[in-house]
mmCIF file with all atom_site columns, C-alpha atoms in Angstrom:
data_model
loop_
_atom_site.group_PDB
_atom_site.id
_atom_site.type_symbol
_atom_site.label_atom_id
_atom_site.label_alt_id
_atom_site.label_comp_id
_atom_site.label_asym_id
_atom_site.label_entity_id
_atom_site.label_seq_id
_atom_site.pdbx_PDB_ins_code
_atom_site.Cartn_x
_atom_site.Cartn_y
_atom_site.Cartn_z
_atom_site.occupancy
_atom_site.B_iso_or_equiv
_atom_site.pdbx_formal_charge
_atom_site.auth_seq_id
_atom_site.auth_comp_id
_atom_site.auth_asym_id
_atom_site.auth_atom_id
_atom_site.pdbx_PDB_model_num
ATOM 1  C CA . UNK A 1 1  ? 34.246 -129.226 5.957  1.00 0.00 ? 1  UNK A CA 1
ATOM 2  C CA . UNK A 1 2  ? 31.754 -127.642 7.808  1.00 0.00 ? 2  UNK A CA 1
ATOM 3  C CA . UNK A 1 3  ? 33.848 -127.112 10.355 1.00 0.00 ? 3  UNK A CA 1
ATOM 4  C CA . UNK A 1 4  ? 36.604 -124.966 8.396  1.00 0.00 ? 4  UNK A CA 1
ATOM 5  C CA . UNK A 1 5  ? 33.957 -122.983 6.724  1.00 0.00 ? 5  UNK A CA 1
ATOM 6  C CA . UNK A 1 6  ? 32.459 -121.942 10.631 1.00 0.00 ? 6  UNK A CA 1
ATOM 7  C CA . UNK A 1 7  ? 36.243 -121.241 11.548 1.00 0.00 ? 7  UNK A CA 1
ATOM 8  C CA . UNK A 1 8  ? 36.412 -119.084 7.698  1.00 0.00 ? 8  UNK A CA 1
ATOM 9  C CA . UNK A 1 9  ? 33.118 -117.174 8.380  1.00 0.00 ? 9  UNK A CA 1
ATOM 10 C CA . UNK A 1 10 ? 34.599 -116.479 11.809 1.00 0.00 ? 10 UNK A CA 1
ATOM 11 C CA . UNK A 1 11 ? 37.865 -115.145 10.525 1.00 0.00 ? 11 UNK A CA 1
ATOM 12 C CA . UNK A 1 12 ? 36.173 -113.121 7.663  1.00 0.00 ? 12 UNK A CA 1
ATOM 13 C CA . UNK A 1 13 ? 33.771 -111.259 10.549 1.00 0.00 ? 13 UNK A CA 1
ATOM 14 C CA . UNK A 1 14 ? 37.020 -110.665 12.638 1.00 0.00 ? 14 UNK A CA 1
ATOM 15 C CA . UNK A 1 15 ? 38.937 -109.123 10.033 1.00 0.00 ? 15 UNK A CA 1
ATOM 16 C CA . UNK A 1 16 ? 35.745 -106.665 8.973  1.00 0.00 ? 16 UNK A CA 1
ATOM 17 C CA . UNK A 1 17 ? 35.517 -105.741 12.959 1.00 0.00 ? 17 UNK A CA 1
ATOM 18 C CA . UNK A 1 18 ? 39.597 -105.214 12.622 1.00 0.00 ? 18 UNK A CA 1
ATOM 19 C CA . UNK A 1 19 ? 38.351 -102.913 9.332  1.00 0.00 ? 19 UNK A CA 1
ATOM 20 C CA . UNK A 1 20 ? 36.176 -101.114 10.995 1.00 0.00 ? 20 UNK A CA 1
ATOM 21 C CA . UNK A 1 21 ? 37.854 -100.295 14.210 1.00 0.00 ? 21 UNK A CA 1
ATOM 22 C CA . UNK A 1 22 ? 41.048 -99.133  12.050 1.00 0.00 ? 22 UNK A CA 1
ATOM 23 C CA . UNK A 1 23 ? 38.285 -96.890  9.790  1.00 0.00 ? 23 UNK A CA 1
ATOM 24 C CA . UNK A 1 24 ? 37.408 -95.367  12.872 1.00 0.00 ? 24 UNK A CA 1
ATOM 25 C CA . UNK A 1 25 ? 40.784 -94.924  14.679 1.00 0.00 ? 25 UNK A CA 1
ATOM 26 C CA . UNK A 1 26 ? 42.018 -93.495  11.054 1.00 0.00 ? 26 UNK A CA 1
ATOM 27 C CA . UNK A 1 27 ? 39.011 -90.568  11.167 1.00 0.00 ? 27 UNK A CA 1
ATOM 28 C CA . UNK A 1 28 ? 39.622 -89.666  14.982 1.00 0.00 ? 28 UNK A CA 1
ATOM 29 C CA . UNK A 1 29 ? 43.429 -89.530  13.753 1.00 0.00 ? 29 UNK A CA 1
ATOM 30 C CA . UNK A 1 30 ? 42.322 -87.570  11.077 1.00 0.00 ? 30 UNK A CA 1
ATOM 31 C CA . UNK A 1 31 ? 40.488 -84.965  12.955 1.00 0.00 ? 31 UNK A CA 1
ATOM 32 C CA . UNK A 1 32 ? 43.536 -84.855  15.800 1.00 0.00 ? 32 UNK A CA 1
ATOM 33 C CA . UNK A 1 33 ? 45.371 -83.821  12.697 1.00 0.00 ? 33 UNK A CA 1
ATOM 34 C CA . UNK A 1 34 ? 42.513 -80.770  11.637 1.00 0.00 ? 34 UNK A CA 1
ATOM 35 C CA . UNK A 1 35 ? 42.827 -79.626  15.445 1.00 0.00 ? 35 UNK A CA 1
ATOM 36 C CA . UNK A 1 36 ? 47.039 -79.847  15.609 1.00 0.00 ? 36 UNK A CA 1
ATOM 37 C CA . UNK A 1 37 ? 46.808 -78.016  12.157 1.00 0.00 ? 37 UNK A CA 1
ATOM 38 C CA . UNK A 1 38 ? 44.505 -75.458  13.577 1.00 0.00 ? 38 UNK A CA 1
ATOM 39 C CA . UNK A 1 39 ? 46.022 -75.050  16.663 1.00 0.00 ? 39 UNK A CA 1
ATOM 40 C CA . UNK A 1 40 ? 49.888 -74.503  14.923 1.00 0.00 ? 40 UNK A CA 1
ATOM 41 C CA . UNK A 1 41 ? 48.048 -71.908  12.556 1.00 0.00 ? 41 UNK A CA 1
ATOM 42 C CA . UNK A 1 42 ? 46.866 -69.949  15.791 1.00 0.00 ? 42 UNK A CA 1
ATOM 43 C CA . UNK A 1 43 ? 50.116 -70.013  17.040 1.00 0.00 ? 43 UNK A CA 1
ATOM 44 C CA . UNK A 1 44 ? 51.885 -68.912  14.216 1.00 0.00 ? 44 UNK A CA 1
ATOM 45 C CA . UNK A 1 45 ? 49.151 -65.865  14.523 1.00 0.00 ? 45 UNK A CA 1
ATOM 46 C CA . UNK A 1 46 ? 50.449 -65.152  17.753 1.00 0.00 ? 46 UNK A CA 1
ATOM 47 C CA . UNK A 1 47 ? 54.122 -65.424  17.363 1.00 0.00 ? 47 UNK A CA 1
ATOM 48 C CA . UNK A 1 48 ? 53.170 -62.600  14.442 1.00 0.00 ? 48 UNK A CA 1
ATOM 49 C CA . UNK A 1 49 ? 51.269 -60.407  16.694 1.00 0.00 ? 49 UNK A CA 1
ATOM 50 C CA . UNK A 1 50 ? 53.984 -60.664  19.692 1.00 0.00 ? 50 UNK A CA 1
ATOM 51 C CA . UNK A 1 51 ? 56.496 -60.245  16.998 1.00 0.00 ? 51 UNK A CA 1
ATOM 52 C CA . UNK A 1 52 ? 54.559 -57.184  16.051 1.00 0.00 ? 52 UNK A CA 1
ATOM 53 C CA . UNK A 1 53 ? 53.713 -56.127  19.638 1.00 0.00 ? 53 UNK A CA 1
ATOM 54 C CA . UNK A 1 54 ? 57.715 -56.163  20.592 1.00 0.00 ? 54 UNK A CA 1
ATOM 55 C CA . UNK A 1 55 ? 58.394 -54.211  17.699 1.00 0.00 ? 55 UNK A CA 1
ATOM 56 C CA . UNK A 1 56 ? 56.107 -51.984  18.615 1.00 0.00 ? 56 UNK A CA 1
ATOM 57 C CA . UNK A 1 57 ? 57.531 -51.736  22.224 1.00 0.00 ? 57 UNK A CA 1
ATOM 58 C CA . UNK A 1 58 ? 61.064 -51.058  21.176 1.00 0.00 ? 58 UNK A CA 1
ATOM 59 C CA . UNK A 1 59 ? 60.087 -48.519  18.715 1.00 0.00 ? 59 UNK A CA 1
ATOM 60 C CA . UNK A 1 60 ? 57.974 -46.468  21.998 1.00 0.00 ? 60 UNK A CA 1
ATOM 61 C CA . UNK A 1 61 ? 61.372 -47.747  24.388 1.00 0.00 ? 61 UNK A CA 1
ATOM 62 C CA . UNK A 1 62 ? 63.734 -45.731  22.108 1.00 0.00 ? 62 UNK A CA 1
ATOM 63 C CA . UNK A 1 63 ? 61.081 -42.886  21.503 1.00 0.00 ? 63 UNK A CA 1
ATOM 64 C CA . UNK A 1 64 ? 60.894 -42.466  25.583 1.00 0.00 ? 64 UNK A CA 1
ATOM 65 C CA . UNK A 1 65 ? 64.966 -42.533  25.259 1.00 0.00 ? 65 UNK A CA 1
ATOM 66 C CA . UNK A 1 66 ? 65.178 -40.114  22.868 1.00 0.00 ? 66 UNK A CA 1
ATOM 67 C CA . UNK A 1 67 ? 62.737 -37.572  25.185 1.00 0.00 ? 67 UNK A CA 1
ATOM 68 C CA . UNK A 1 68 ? 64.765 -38.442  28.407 1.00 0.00 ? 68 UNK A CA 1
ATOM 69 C CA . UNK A 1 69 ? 67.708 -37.213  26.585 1.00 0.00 ? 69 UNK A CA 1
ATOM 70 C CA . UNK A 1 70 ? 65.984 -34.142  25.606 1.00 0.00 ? 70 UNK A CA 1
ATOM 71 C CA . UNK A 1 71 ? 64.481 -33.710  28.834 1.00 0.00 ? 71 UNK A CA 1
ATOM 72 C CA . UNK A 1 72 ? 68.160 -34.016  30.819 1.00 0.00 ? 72 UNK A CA 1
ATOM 73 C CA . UNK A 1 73 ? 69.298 -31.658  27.833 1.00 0.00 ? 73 UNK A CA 1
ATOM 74 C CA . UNK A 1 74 ? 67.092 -28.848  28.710 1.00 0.00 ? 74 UNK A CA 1
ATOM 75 C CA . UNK A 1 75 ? 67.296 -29.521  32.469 1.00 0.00 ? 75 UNK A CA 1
ATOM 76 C CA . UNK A 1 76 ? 71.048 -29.191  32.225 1.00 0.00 ? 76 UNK A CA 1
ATOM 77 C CA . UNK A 1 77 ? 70.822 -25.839  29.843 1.00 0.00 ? 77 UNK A CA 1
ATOM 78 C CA . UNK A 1 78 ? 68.190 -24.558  32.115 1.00 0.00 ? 78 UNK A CA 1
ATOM 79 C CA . UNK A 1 79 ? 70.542 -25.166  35.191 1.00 0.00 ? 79 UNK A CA 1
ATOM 80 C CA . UNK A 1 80 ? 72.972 -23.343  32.929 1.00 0.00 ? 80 UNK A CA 1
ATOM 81 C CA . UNK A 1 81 ? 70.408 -20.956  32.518 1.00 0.00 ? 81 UNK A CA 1
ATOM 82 C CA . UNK A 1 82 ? 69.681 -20.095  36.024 1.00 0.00 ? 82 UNK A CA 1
ATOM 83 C CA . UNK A 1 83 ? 73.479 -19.552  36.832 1.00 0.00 ? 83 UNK A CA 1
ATOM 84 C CA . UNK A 1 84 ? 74.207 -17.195  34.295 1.00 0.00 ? 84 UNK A CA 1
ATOM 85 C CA . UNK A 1 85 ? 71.029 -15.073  35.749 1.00 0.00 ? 85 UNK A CA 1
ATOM 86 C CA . UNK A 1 86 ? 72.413 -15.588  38.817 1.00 0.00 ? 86 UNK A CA 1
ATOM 87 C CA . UNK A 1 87 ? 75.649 -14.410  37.868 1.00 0.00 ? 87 UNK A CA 1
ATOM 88 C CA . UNK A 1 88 ? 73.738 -11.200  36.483 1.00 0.00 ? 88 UNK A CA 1
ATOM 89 C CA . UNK A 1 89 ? 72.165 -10.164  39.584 1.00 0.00 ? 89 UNK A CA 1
ATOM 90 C CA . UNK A 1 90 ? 74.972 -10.792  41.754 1.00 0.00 ? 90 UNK A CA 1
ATOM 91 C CA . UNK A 1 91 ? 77.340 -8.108   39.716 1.00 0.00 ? 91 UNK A CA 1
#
């Protein structure tokens, strides 16, 4: 009898080392979670701000479009310009 309540004893302590290794690997699982929940919030603030950024961009892209347009427009008229002034002087 003595024998199966050494072997019992010995079980019981196994299974409370098997609890507490399991307690422990379910906390560091637990904080792995905190720092993957952290570290997806980040990113999501980051996708925002290069979402924001490229907005941004494309908004100053067509803006410098628009005055390159303008600019070749009034190079072009003043071309124009100079001709007829030209034209002037030369009759």
């Amino acid at each position: 009898m003595g024998c199966v309540y050494r072997q019992s004893e010995c079980a019981y302590q196994q299974l409370g080392h098997v609890y507490r290794q399991s307690e422990h690997l379910y906390q560091q699982l637990a904080h792995i979670y905190r720092q993957l929940e952290r570290a997806y919030q980040q990113l999501a603030h980051v996708y925002r701000q290069s979402e924001q950024l490229y907005q941004q961009l494309e908004h100053l892209y067509r803006q410098l479009e628009r005055a390159f347009q303008q600019s070749e427009q009034l190079y072009q008229y003043g071309l124009t310009e100079e001709c007829w002034i030209a034209l002037q002087l030369i009759e």
